[in-house]
Amino acid sequence: MRKKVIAGNWKMNKVLSEANAFVEEVAEKAKINDSVETIVCAPYPYLASLVEKAKGSQVKISAQNMHFEENGAFTGEVSPVMLSDLGVTHVVLGHSERREYFAETDETVNKKTHAAFNHDLTPIVCVGETLEQREANETMNHVGNQVTKALEGLSNEQVAETIVAYEPIWAIGTGKTASSEDANEVCSHIRNVIKDITSDETAEKVVIQYGGSVKPANIKELLSQSDIDGALVGGASLEADSFLQLVEAGTK
Ligand SMILES: O=C[C@H](O)COP(=O)(O)O
């Protein structure tokens, strides 16, 4: 049985005092429960502080990106060694905003996925189609390719540990959620693609999240689907109250 994974991606929001207060509140109120994992994906400057605030609680701290190299002349970048050293446990890779504005490619996502596993970080690999691709019936092909390329060269054990986040780009921050059936159809396809490149047993273990205008009003319906195991949430993760409602919905 796969656990539910609720991850809040703050993107480029909050100042340190707000970040600390949020994690303190969620750490105190989110009940420790084996059926749900609670992750906060925060900007780099807050990670060290948030890891401390989250200690002993249900909350895990994730970065929103990283470089694939361990160190070197890459001004402005942050390495997997640094994240792991801070006690960060997860890292978001290949978010559509990184792909669109920062030239992230399937190749760099794959390098980063390997780097994450080399440094005990769990990758949350984002995939998803544009509106044009959806209207041209290219969703399955495009998303399947993104998944295949991101996971290339990983062992079956590593694939089983990877979190895949399916985020249709047209649903991000727009208030338009994919219907739970449509979202589930793509998530099932992702699981089938993973079956083809690994094994049935491996694919059954992979946590697949949906992301795109998830909020307390639609989370239950999404989580009731056969292949949706959690959510990667932007806007509705910015307030502790609404994030806690999402975590609660994932708790059995
Ligand atoms: O990483 C999160 C997603 O981009 C979804 O953002 P949203 O919940 O604001 O639509």
Coordinates of N, CA and C and ligand atoms in Angstrom, one line a residue:
M1 N 0.8 -1.2 0.0 CA 0.0 0.0 0.0 C 0.9 1.3 0.0
R2 N 0.7 2.1 -1.0 CA 1.5 3.3 -1.0 C 1.0 4.4 -0.1
K3 N 1.9 5.1 0.6 CA 1.5 6.2 1.4 C 1.1 7.4 0.6
K4 N 0.4 8.3 1.2 CA 0.1 9.6 0.5 C 1.2 10.6 0.9
V5 N 1.6 11.4 -0.1 CA 2.6 12.4 0.1 C 2.1 13.8 -0.3
I6 N 2.0 14.6 0.7 CA 1.5 16.0 0.4 C 2.7 16.9 0.6
A7 N 3.0 17.6 -0.5 CA 4.2 18.5 -0.6 C 3.7 19.9 -0.9
G8 N 4.1 20.9 -0.1 CA 3.8 22.3 -0.4 C 5.0 22.9 -1.0
N9 N 4.8 23.4 -2.2 CA 5.9 24.1 -2.9 C 5.7 25.6 -2.8
W10 N 6.4 26.3 -1.9 CA 6.2 27.7 -1.7 C 6.7 28.6 -2.9
K11 N 7.5 28.0 -3.8 CA 8.1 28.7 -4.9 C 8.8 29.9 -4.3
M12 N 8.8 31.1 -4.9 CA 9.6 32.2 -4.4 C 8.8 33.1 -3.6
N13 N 8.4 32.6 -2.4 CA 7.5 33.3 -1.5 C 8.0 33.2 -0.1
K14 N 7.5 34.1 0.7 CA 7.8 34.2 2.2 C 9.1 34.8 2.5
V15 N 9.1 35.5 3.7 CA 10.4 35.9 4.3 C 10.7 34.9 5.5
L16 N 11.9 35.0 6.0 CA 12.3 34.0 7.0 C 11.3 33.8 8.2
S17 N 10.9 34.9 8.7 CA 10.0 34.8 9.9 C 8.7 34.1 9.6
E18 N 8.2 34.4 8.4 CA 7.0 33.7 8.0 C 7.2 32.2 7.7
A19 N 8.4 31.9 7.1 CA 8.7 30.5 6.9 C 8.8 29.7 8.2
N20 N 9.5 30.3 9.1 CA 9.7 29.6 10.4 C 8.4 29.4 11.2
A21 N 7.5 30.5 11.1 CA 6.2 30.4 11.9 C 5.4 29.3 11.2
F22 N 5.4 29.2 9.9 CA 4.6 28.2 9.2 C 5.0 26.8 9.6
V23 N 6.3 26.5 9.6 CA 6.8 25.2 9.9 C 6.6 24.8 11.3
E24 N 6.8 25.8 12.2 CA 6.5 25.6 13.6 C 5.1 25.1 13.8
E25 N 4.2 25.9 13.2 CA 2.7 25.5 13.3 C 2.4 24.2 12.8
V26 N 2.9 23.9 11.6 CA 2.5 22.6 10.9 C 3.2 21.5 11.7
A27 N 4.4 21.7 12.1 CA 5.1 20.6 12.9 C 4.3 20.3 14.2
E28 N 3.8 21.3 14.8 CA 3.0 21.1 16.0 C 1.7 20.4 15.8
K29 N 1.0 20.8 14.7 CA -0.4 20.4 14.5 C -0.5 19.1 13.6
A30 N 0.4 18.9 12.7 CA 0.2 17.7 11.8 C 0.6 16.5 12.7
K31 N -0.4 15.6 12.8 CA -0.2 14.4 13.6 C 0.7 13.5 12.9
I32 N 1.6 12.9 13.7 CA 2.5 11.9 13.2 C 1.7 10.7 12.7
N33 N 1.8 10.3 11.5 CA 0.9 9.3 10.9 C 1.7 8.6 9.8
D34 N 1.8 7.3 9.8 CA 2.6 6.6 8.8 C 1.9 6.6 7.5
S35 N 0.7 6.9 7.4 CA 0.0 6.8 6.1 C 0.2 8.1 5.2
V36 N 0.7 9.1 5.8 CA 0.9 10.4 5.0 C 2.3 11.0 5.3
E37 N 2.9 11.5 4.3 CA 4.2 12.2 4.4 C 4.0 13.6 4.1
T38 N 4.5 14.5 4.9 CA 4.3 15.9 4.8 C 5.6 16.6 4.5
I39 N 5.7 17.3 3.3 CA 6.9 17.9 2.9 C 6.7 19.4 2.6
V40 N 7.7 20.2 3.0 CA 7.6 21.6 2.7 C 8.8 21.9 1.8
C41 N 8.6 22.4 0.6 CA 9.6 22.7 -0.4 C 9.9 24.2 -0.3
A42 N 11.0 24.6 0.3 CA 11.2 26.0 0.6 C 12.4 26.6 -0.2
P43 N 12.5 27.9 -0.2 CA 13.6 28.6 -0.9 C 14.9 28.2 -0.1
Y44 N 16.0 28.2 -0.8 CA 17.3 27.8 -0.2 C 17.7 28.5 1.1
P45 N 17.5 29.9 1.2 CA 18.0 30.5 2.4 C 17.3 30.1 3.7
Y46 N 16.2 29.4 3.6 CA 15.4 29.1 4.8 C 15.7 27.6 5.2
L47 N 16.3 26.8 4.4 CA 16.4 25.4 4.6 C 17.0 25.0 5.9
A48 N 18.1 25.6 6.3 CA 18.8 25.2 7.5 C 17.9 25.4 8.7
S49 N 17.3 26.6 8.7 CA 16.4 27.0 9.8 C 15.2 26.0 9.9
L50 N 14.6 25.7 8.8 CA 13.4 24.9 8.7 C 13.7 23.5 9.1
V51 N 14.9 23.0 8.8 CA 15.2 21.6 9.2 C 15.2 21.5 10.7
E52 N 15.8 22.5 11.3 CA 15.8 22.6 12.8 C 14.4 22.6 13.4
K53 N 13.5 23.5 12.8 CA 12.1 23.7 13.3 C 11.3 22.4 13.1
A54 N 11.7 21.6 12.1 CA 10.9 20.4 11.8 C 11.3 19.2 12.5
K55 N 12.5 19.3 13.2 CA 13.0 18.1 13.9 C 12.0 17.4 14.8
G56 N 12.0 16.1 14.7 CA 11.1 15.3 15.6 C 9.6 15.4 15.2
S57 N 9.3 16.0 14.1 CA 7.9 16.1 13.7 C 7.7 15.3 12.5
Q58 N 6.4 15.4 12.0 CA 6.0 14.8 10.8 C 6.6 15.4 9.5
V59 N 7.1 16.7 9.7 CA 7.4 17.5 8.5 C 8.8 17.2 8.0
K60 N 8.9 17.1 6.7 CA 10.2 17.0 6.0 C 10.5 18.2 5.2
I61 N 11.7 18.5 5.0 CA 12.1 19.8 4.3 C 12.7 19.4 2.9
S62 N 12.2 20.1 1.9 CA 12.7 19.8 0.5 C 13.3 21.1 -0.1
A63 N 14.2 21.0 -1.0 CA 14.6 22.1 -1.8 C 13.8 22.1 -3.0
Q64 N 13.8 23.2 -3.8 CA 13.0 23.4 -5.0 C 13.8 23.1 -6.3
N65 N 15.1 22.9 -6.1 CA 16.0 22.7 -7.3 C 17.4 22.4 -6.7
M66 N 18.3 22.0 -7.5 CA 19.7 21.9 -7.2 C 20.5 21.8 -8.4
H67 N 21.8 21.9 -8.3 CA 22.7 21.6 -9.4 C 23.0 20.1 -9.3
F68 N 23.5 19.5 -10.4 CA 23.9 18.1 -10.4 C 25.3 17.8 -10.0
E69 N 26.2 18.8 -10.0 CA 27.5 18.6 -9.6 C 27.7 18.7 -8.1
E70 N 28.7 18.1 -7.5 CA 28.9 18.1 -6.1 C 29.5 19.5 -5.6
N71 N 30.3 20.1 -6.4 CA 30.9 21.4 -6.0 C 31.6 21.9 -7.3
G72 N 32.2 23.1 -7.2 CA 32.9 23.6 -8.3 C 32.6 25.0 -8.7
A73 N 33.1 25.5 -9.8 CA 32.9 26.9 -10.3 C 31.5 27.0 -10.9
F74 N 30.5 27.1 -10.1 CA 29.1 27.2 -10.6 C 28.4 28.3 -9.8
T75 N 28.9 29.6 -10.0 CA 28.4 30.7 -9.2 C 26.9 30.8 -9.1
G76 N 26.4 30.9 -7.9 CA 25.0 31.0 -7.6 C 24.3 29.7 -7.5
E77 N 25.0 28.6 -7.7 CA 24.3 27.3 -7.6 C 24.4 26.6 -6.3
V78 N 23.6 25.6 -6.0 CA 23.6 24.9 -4.8 C 23.7 23.4 -5.1
S79 N 24.5 22.7 -4.4 CA 24.8 21.3 -4.8 C 24.0 20.3 -3.9
P80 N 23.9 19.1 -4.3 CA 23.3 18.0 -3.5 C 24.0 17.8 -2.2
V81 N 25.3 17.9 -2.2 CA 26.1 17.7 -1.0 C 25.7 18.7 0.0
M82 N 25.5 20.0 -0.4 CA 25.1 21.0 0.6 C 23.7 20.7 1.2
L83 N 22.8 20.3 0.3 CA 21.4 20.1 0.8 C 21.4 18.9 1.8
S84 N 22.1 17.9 1.4 CA 22.1 16.7 2.3 C 22.8 17.0 3.6
D85 N 23.8 17.8 3.5 CA 24.6 18.2 4.8 C 23.7 19.0 5.7
L86 N 22.7 19.7 5.2 CA 21.8 20.5 6.0 C 20.7 19.7 6.7
G87 N 20.5 18.4 6.2 CA 19.4 17.6 6.7 C 18.2 17.7 5.8
V88 N 18.3 18.3 4.7 CA 17.2 18.3 3.7 C 17.0 16.9 3.2
T89 N 15.8 16.4 3.0 CA 15.5 15.0 2.6 C 15.0 14.9 1.2
H90 N 14.4 15.9 0.6 CA 13.8 15.8 -0.7 C 14.3 17.0 -1.6
V91 N 14.1 16.8 -2.9 CA 14.4 17.9 -3.8 C 13.5 17.9 -5.0
V92 N 12.8 19.0 -5.3 CA 12.0 19.1 -6.5 C 12.9 19.2 -7.7
L93 N 12.6 18.4 -8.8 CA 13.4 18.5 -10.0 C 12.6 18.6 -11.2
G94 N 13.0 19.5 -12.1 CA 12.3 19.6 -13.4 C 10.9 20.2 -13.3
H95 N 10.7 21.1 -12.3 CA 9.4 21.8 -12.2 C 9.2 22.6 -13.5
S96 N 8.0 22.7 -14.0 CA 7.7 23.3 -15.3 C 8.3 24.8 -15.3
E97 N 8.3 25.4 -14.2 CA 8.8 26.8 -14.1 C 10.3 26.8 -14.3
R98 N 11.0 25.8 -13.9 CA 12.4 25.6 -14.1 C 12.7 25.3 -15.6
R99 N 11.8 24.5 -16.1 CA 12.0 24.1 -17.6 C 11.7 25.3 -18.4
E100 N 10.7 26.1 -18.1 CA 10.3 27.2 -18.9 C 11.2 28.4 -18.8
Y101 N 11.6 28.8 -17.5 CA 12.4 30.1 -17.3 C 13.9 29.9 -17.2
F102 N 14.3 28.6 -16.8 CA 15.7 28.4 -16.5 C 16.4 27.3 -17.3
A103 N 15.8 27.1 -18.5 CA 16.4 26.1 -19.4 C 16.7 24.7 -18.9
E104 N 15.9 24.3 -17.9 CA 16.0 22.9 -17.5 C 15.6 22.0 -18.6
T105 N 16.3 20.9 -18.8 CA 16.0 19.9 -19.9 C 15.8 18.5 -19.3
D106 N 15.3 17.6 -20.1 CA 15.2 16.3 -19.6 C 16.6 15.7 -19.2
E107 N 17.6 16.1 -20.0 CA 18.9 15.7 -19.7 C 19.4 16.1 -18.3
T108 N 19.2 17.4 -18.0 CA 19.7 17.9 -16.7 C 18.8 17.3 -15.6
V109 N 17.6 17.1 -15.9 CA 16.7 16.5 -14.8 C 17.2 15.1 -14.5
N110 N 17.6 14.4 -15.6 CA 18.1 13.0 -15.3 C 19.5 13.1 -14.5
K111 N 20.3 14.0 -14.8 CA 21.6 14.1 -14.1 C 21.3 14.5 -12.6
K112 N 20.3 15.3 -12.4 CA 20.0 15.7 -11.1 C 19.4 14.6 -10.3
T113 N 18.6 13.8 -11.0 CA 17.9 12.6 -10.3 C 19.0 11.7 -9.8
H114 N 20.0 11.4 -10.7 CA 21.1 10.5 -10.2 C 21.9 11.2 -9.0
A115 N 22.1 12.5 -9.2 CA 22.9 13.2 -8.1 C 22.1 13.1 -6.8
A116 N 20.8 13.3 -6.9 CA 19.9 13.2 -5.6 C 20.2 11.8 -4.9
F117 N 20.1 10.8 -5.7 CA 20.2 9.4 -5.1 C 21.7 9.2 -4.5
N118 N 22.6 9.8 -5.2 CA 24.0 9.7 -4.7 C 24.2 10.4 -3.4
H119 N 23.3 11.3 -3.0 CA 23.5 12.0 -1.8 C 22.2 11.9 -0.9
D120 N 21.6 10.8 -0.9 CA 20.5 10.5 0.0 C 19.3 11.5 0.0
L121 N 19.1 12.1 -1.2 CA 17.9 12.9 -1.3 C 16.9 12.2 -2.2
T122 N 15.6 12.4 -1.8 CA 14.6 11.8 -2.6 C 14.1 12.8 -3.6
P123 N 14.2 12.5 -4.9 CA 13.8 13.4 -5.9 C 12.2 13.4 -6.1
I124 N 11.7 14.6 -6.3 CA 10.3 14.8 -6.7 C 10.4 15.3 -8.1
V125 N 10.2 14.4 -9.1 CA 10.4 14.7 -10.5 C 9.1 15.2 -11.1
C126 N 9.1 16.4 -11.6 CA 7.9 17.0 -12.2 C 7.8 16.8 -13.7
V127 N 6.6 16.4 -14.1 CA 6.4 16.2 -15.6 C 5.0 16.8 -15.9
G128 N 4.7 17.2 -17.1 CA 3.4 17.7 -17.5 C 3.4 18.4 -18.8
E129 N 2.2 18.4 -19.4 CA 2.0 19.0 -20.7 C 1.5 20.4 -20.8
T130 N 1.7 21.1 -21.9 CA 1.1 22.4 -22.1 C -0.3 22.2 -22.6
L131 N -1.0 23.3 -22.6 CA -2.4 23.3 -23.1 C -2.4 22.9 -24.6
E132 N -1.4 23.4 -25.3 CA -1.3 23.1 -26.8 C -1.1 21.6 -27.0
Q133 N -0.2 21.0 -26.1 CA 0.1 19.6 -26.3 C -1.2 18.8 -25.9
R134 N -1.9 19.2 -24.9 CA -3.1 18.5 -24.5 C -4.1 18.5 -25.7
E135 N -4.3 19.7 -26.2 CA -5.3 19.9 -27.3 C -4.9 19.1 -28.6
A136 N -3.6 18.9 -28.7 CA -3.1 18.1 -29.9 C -3.0 16.6 -29.6
N137 N -3.6 16.2 -28.4 CA -3.5 14.8 -28.0 C -2.1 14.2 -27.8
E138 N -1.2 15.1 -27.4 CA 0.2 14.7 -27.2 C 0.5 14.4 -25.8
T139 N -0.5 14.5 -24.9 CA -0.2 14.4 -23.4 C 0.5 13.2 -23.0
M140 N 0.0 12.0 -23.4 CA 0.5 10.7 -23.0 C 2.0 10.5 -23.5
N141 N 2.1 10.9 -24.8 CA 3.4 10.7 -25.4 C 4.5 11.6 -24.7
H142 N 4.1 12.9 -24.5 CA 5.0 13.8 -23.9 C 5.4 13.5 -22.5
V143 N 4.4 13.2 -21.7 CA 4.6 12.9 -20.3 C 5.4 11.6 -20.2
G144 N 5.0 10.6 -21.0 CA 5.8 9.3 -21.0 C 7.2 9.5 -21.3
N145 N 7.5 10.4 -22.3 CA 8.9 10.6 -22.6 C 9.7 11.3 -21.5
Q146 N 9.0 12.3 -20.9 CA 9.7 13.0 -19.8 C 10.0 12.1 -18.6
V147 N 9.1 11.1 -18.3 CA 9.3 10.2 -17.2 C 10.5 9.3 -17.6
T148 N 10.4 8.7 -18.8 CA 11.4 7.8 -19.2 C 12.8 8.4 -19.2
K149 N 12.9 9.7 -19.7 CA 14.2 10.3 -19.7 C 14.7 10.7 -18.3
A150 N 13.8 11.1 -17.4 CA 14.2 11.5 -16.1 C 14.7 10.3 -15.3
L151 N 14.2 9.1 -15.6 CA 14.5 7.9 -14.8 C 15.6 7.1 -15.4
E152 N 16.1 7.5 -16.6 CA 17.1 6.7 -17.3 C 18.3 6.4 -16.5
G153 N 18.7 5.1 -16.4 CA 19.9 4.7 -15.7 C 19.8 4.5 -14.3
L154 N 18.6 4.7 -13.7 CA 18.4 4.4 -12.3 C 18.2 2.9 -12.1
S155 N 18.5 2.4 -10.9 CA 18.2 1.0 -10.6 C 16.7 1.0 -10.2
N156 N 16.1 -0.2 -10.3 CA 14.7 -0.4 -9.9 C 14.4 0.1 -8.5
E157 N 15.4 -0.1 -7.6 CA 15.2 0.3 -6.2 C 15.1 1.8 -6.2
Q158 N 15.9 2.5 -6.9 CA 15.9 4.0 -6.9 C 14.6 4.5 -7.6
V159 N 14.2 3.8 -8.6 CA 12.9 4.3 -9.3 C 11.8 4.1 -8.2
A160 N 11.8 3.0 -7.5 CA 10.7 2.8 -6.5 C 10.7 3.9 -5.5
E161 N 11.8 4.5 -5.2 CA 11.9 5.5 -4.2 C 11.5 6.9 -4.7
T162 N 11.5 7.0 -6.1 CA 11.3 8.4 -6.7 C 9.8 8.8 -6.5
I163 N 9.6 10.1 -6.3 CA 8.3 10.6 -6.3 C 8.1 11.3 -7.7
V164 N 7.0 11.0 -8.4 CA 6.8 11.6 -9.7 C 5.6 12.6 -9.5
A165 N 5.7 13.8 -9.9 CA 4.6 14.8 -9.8 C 4.1 15.1 -11.2
Y166 N 2.8 14.7 -11.4 CA 2.2 15.1 -12.7 C 1.5 16.4 -12.6
E167 N 2.0 17.4 -13.3 CA 1.5 18.7 -13.2 C 1.2 19.3 -14.6
P168 N -0.1 19.2 -15.0 CA -0.4 19.8 -16.3 C -0.2 21.3 -16.2
I169 N 0.6 21.8 -17.1 CA 1.1 23.2 -17.0 C -0.1 24.2 -17.0
W170 N -1.1 23.9 -17.8 CA -2.3 24.7 -17.9 C -3.1 24.8 -16.6
A171 N -2.8 23.9 -15.7 CA -3.6 23.9 -14.4 C -2.8 24.6 -13.3
I172 N -1.5 25.0 -13.5 CA -0.7 25.5 -12.4 C -1.0 27.0 -12.2
G173 N -1.5 27.3 -11.0 CA -1.8 28.6 -10.6 C -2.9 29.3 -11.3
T174 N -3.7 28.5 -12.1 CA -4.7 29.1 -12.9 C -6.1 28.9 -12.3
G175 N -6.2 28.1 -11.3 CA -7.5 27.8 -10.7 C -8.2 26.7 -11.5
K176 N -7.6 26.3 -12.7 CA -8.2 25.2 -13.5 C -7.5 23.9 -13.0
T177 N -8.3 23.0 -12.4 CA -7.8 21.7 -12.0 C -8.2 20.7 -13.1
A178 N -7.3 19.8 -13.4 CA -7.7 18.7 -14.3 C -8.8 17.9 -13.6
S179 N -9.7 17.4 -14.3 CA -10.8 16.6 -13.6 C -10.0 15.4 -12.9
S180 N -10.5 14.9 -11.8 CA -9.8 13.8 -11.1 C -9.6 12.6 -12.1
E181 N -10.6 12.4 -12.9 CA -10.5 11.2 -13.8 C -9.4 11.5 -14.9
D182 N -9.4 12.7 -15.4 CA -8.3 13.0 -16.4 C -6.9 12.9 -15.8
A183 N -6.8 13.5 -14.6 CA -5.5 13.4 -13.9 C -5.1 12.0 -13.6
N184 N -6.1 11.2 -13.2 CA -5.8 9.8 -12.9 C -5.4 9.0 -14.1
E185 N -6.0 9.3 -15.3 CA -5.7 8.7 -16.5 C -4.2 8.9 -16.8
V186 N -3.7 10.1 -16.7 CA -2.3 10.4 -16.9 C -1.4 9.7 -15.9
C187 N -1.8 9.8 -14.6 CA -1.0 9.1 -13.6 C -0.9 7.6 -13.8
S188 N -2.0 7.0 -14.3 CA -2.0 5.5 -14.6 C -1.1 5.3 -15.7
H189 N -1.1 6.2 -16.7 CA -0.2 6.0 -17.9 C 1.3 6.1 -17.4
I190 N 1.5 7.0 -16.5 CA 2.9 7.2 -15.9 C 3.3 5.9 -15.3
R191 N 2.4 5.3 -14.5 CA 2.7 4.0 -13.8 C 3.0 2.9 -14.9
N192 N 2.2 2.9 -15.9 CA 2.5 1.9 -17.0 C 3.8 2.1 -17.7
V193 N 4.2 3.3 -17.9 CA 5.5 3.6 -18.5 C 6.6 3.1 -17.6
I194 N 6.4 3.4 -16.3 CA 7.4 2.9 -15.3 C 7.5 1.4 -15.3
K195 N 6.3 0.7 -15.4 CA 6.3 -0.7 -15.5 C 7.1 -1.2 -16.7
D196 N 6.9 -0.6 -17.8 CA 7.7 -1.0 -19.0 C 9.2 -0.8 -18.9
I197 N 9.6 0.2 -18.1 CA 11.1 0.4 -18.1 C 11.7 -0.3 -16.8
T198 N 10.8 -0.7 -15.9 CA 11.4 -1.4 -14.7 C 10.6 -2.8 -14.5
S199 N 9.7 -2.8 -13.6 CA 8.9 -4.1 -13.4 C 7.6 -3.7 -12.8
D200 N 6.7 -4.6 -12.8 CA 5.3 -4.3 -12.2 C 5.5 -4.0 -10.7
E201 N 6.3 -4.8 -10.0 CA 6.5 -4.6 -8.6 C 7.1 -3.2 -8.3
T202 N 8.1 -2.8 -9.1 CA 8.7 -1.4 -8.9 C 7.6 -0.3 -9.1
A203 N 6.9 -0.4 -10.2 CA 6.0 0.6 -10.6 C 4.9 0.8 -9.5
E204 N 4.5 -0.3 -8.9 CA 3.5 -0.3 -7.9 C 3.9 0.5 -6.6
K205 N 5.2 0.6 -6.5 CA 5.7 1.3 -5.3 C 5.9 2.8 -5.5
V206 N 5.9 3.2 -6.7 CA 6.2 4.6 -7.0 C 5.0 5.6 -6.6
V207 N 5.4 6.6 -5.8 CA 4.3 7.6 -5.4 C 4.2 8.6 -6.6
I208 N 3.0 8.7 -7.0 CA 2.7 9.7 -8.1 C 1.7 10.7 -7.6
Q209 N 2.2 12.0 -7.6 CA 1.4 13.1 -7.1 C 0.7 13.8 -8.3
Y210 N -0.4 14.5 -8.0 CA -1.0 15.4 -9.0 C -0.7 16.8 -8.4
G211 N -0.4 17.7 -9.4 CA -0.3 19.1 -9.0 C -0.9 20.0 -10.0
G212 N -1.5 21.1 -9.5 CA -2.2 22.1 -10.4 C -3.5 22.5 -9.8
S213 N -3.4 23.7 -9.1 CA -4.6 24.2 -8.4 C -5.3 23.3 -7.4
V214 N -4.5 22.5 -6.7 CA -5.0 21.6 -5.6 C -5.3 22.5 -4.5
K215 N -6.5 22.3 -3.9 CA -6.9 23.0 -2.7 C -7.8 22.2 -1.8
P216 N -8.1 22.6 -0.6 CA -8.9 21.8 0.3 C -10.2 21.3 -0.3
A217 N -10.8 22.1 -1.2 CA -12.1 21.7 -1.8 C -11.9 20.5 -2.8
N218 N -10.8 20.3 -3.4 CA -10.7 19.2 -4.4 C -9.8 18.1 -4.0
I219 N -9.1 18.2 -2.9 CA -8.0 17.2 -2.6 C -8.6 15.8 -2.4
K220 N -9.7 15.7 -1.7 CA -10.2 14.4 -1.4 C -10.6 13.6 -2.6
E221 N -11.3 14.3 -3.6 CA -11.7 13.7 -4.8 C -10.4 13.2 -5.6
L222 N -9.4 14.0 -5.6 CA -8.1 13.6 -6.3 C -7.5 12.4 -5.7
L223 N -7.4 12.4 -4.3 CA -6.7 11.4 -3.6 C -7.5 10.1 -3.7
S224 N -8.8 10.1 -4.0 CA -9.6 8.9 -4.1 C -9.3 8.1 -5.3
Q225 N -8.6 8.7 -6.3 CA -8.3 8.0 -7.5 C -7.2 6.9 -7.3
S226 N -7.3 5.9 -8.2 CA -6.4 4.7 -8.0 C -4.9 5.0 -8.1
D227 N -4.5 6.0 -8.9 CA -3.1 6.2 -9.2 C -2.6 7.5 -8.7
I228 N -3.4 8.3 -8.0 CA -3.0 9.6 -7.4 C -2.6 9.4 -5.9
D229 N -1.4 9.5 -5.6 CA -0.9 9.2 -4.3 C -0.5 10.4 -3.4
G230 N -0.9 11.6 -3.9 CA -0.6 12.7 -3.2 C -0.7 14.0 -4.0
A231 N -0.2 15.1 -3.5 CA -0.3 16.3 -4.3 C 1.0 17.2 -4.1
L232 N 1.3 17.9 -5.1 CA 2.4 18.9 -5.1 C 1.6 20.2 -5.2
V233 N 1.6 21.0 -4.1 CA 0.7 22.1 -4.0 C 1.4 23.5 -4.0
G234 N 1.0 24.4 -4.8 CA 1.6 25.7 -4.8 C 0.8 26.7 -3.9
G235 N -0.1 27.4 -4.5 CA -0.9 28.5 -3.8 C -1.5 28.1 -2.5
A236 N -2.1 26.9 -2.5 CA -2.8 26.5 -1.3 C -1.9 26.0 -0.2
S237 N -0.6 26.0 -0.4 CA 0.4 25.6 0.6 C 1.0 26.8 1.3
L238 N 0.6 28.0 0.9 CA 1.2 29.2 1.5 C 0.7 29.5 2.9
E239 N -0.5 29.1 3.2 CA -1.1 29.3 4.5 C -1.1 28.0 5.3
A240 N -0.7 28.1 6.5 CA -0.6 26.8 7.3 C -1.9 26.1 7.4
D241 N -3.0 27.0 7.6 CA -4.3 26.4 7.8 C -4.7 25.5 6.6
S242 N -4.6 26.1 5.4 CA -5.0 25.4 4.3 C -4.1 24.2 4.0
F243 N -2.8 24.3 4.2 CA -1.9 23.2 4.0 C -2.2 22.1 5.0
L244 N -2.5 22.4 6.2 CA -2.9 21.4 7.2 C -4.2 20.6 6.8
Q245 N -5.1 21.3 6.2 CA -6.3 20.7 5.7 C -5.9 19.7 4.6
L246 N -5.0 20.0 3.8 CA -4.5 19.1 2.7 C -3.9 17.8 3.3
V247 N -3.0 18.1 4.3 CA -2.4 17.0 5.0 C -3.4 16.1 5.7
E248 N -4.4 16.7 6.3 CA -5.4 15.9 7.0 C -6.2 15.0 6.0
A249 N -6.4 15.6 4.8 CA -7.1 14.8 3.7 C -6.3 13.6 3.3
G250 N -5.0 13.6 3.5 CA -4.2 12.5 3.1 C -4.0 11.5 4.2
T251 N -4.5 11.8 5.4 CA -4.4 11.0 6.5 C -5.5 10.0 6.6
K252 N -5.2 8.7 6.8 CA -6.3 7.8 6.9 C -6.8 7.7 8.3
Ligands
LIG1 O1 4.5 23.0 -7.5 C1 3.3 23.3 -7.5 C2 2.6 23.5 -8.6 O2 3.2 24.2 -9.6 C3 1.1 23.8 -8.5 O3 0.9 25.2 -8.1 P1 -0.6 25.7 -7.8 O4 -1.1 24.7 -6.7 O5 -0.4 27.1 -7.3 O6 -1.4 25.5 -9.0

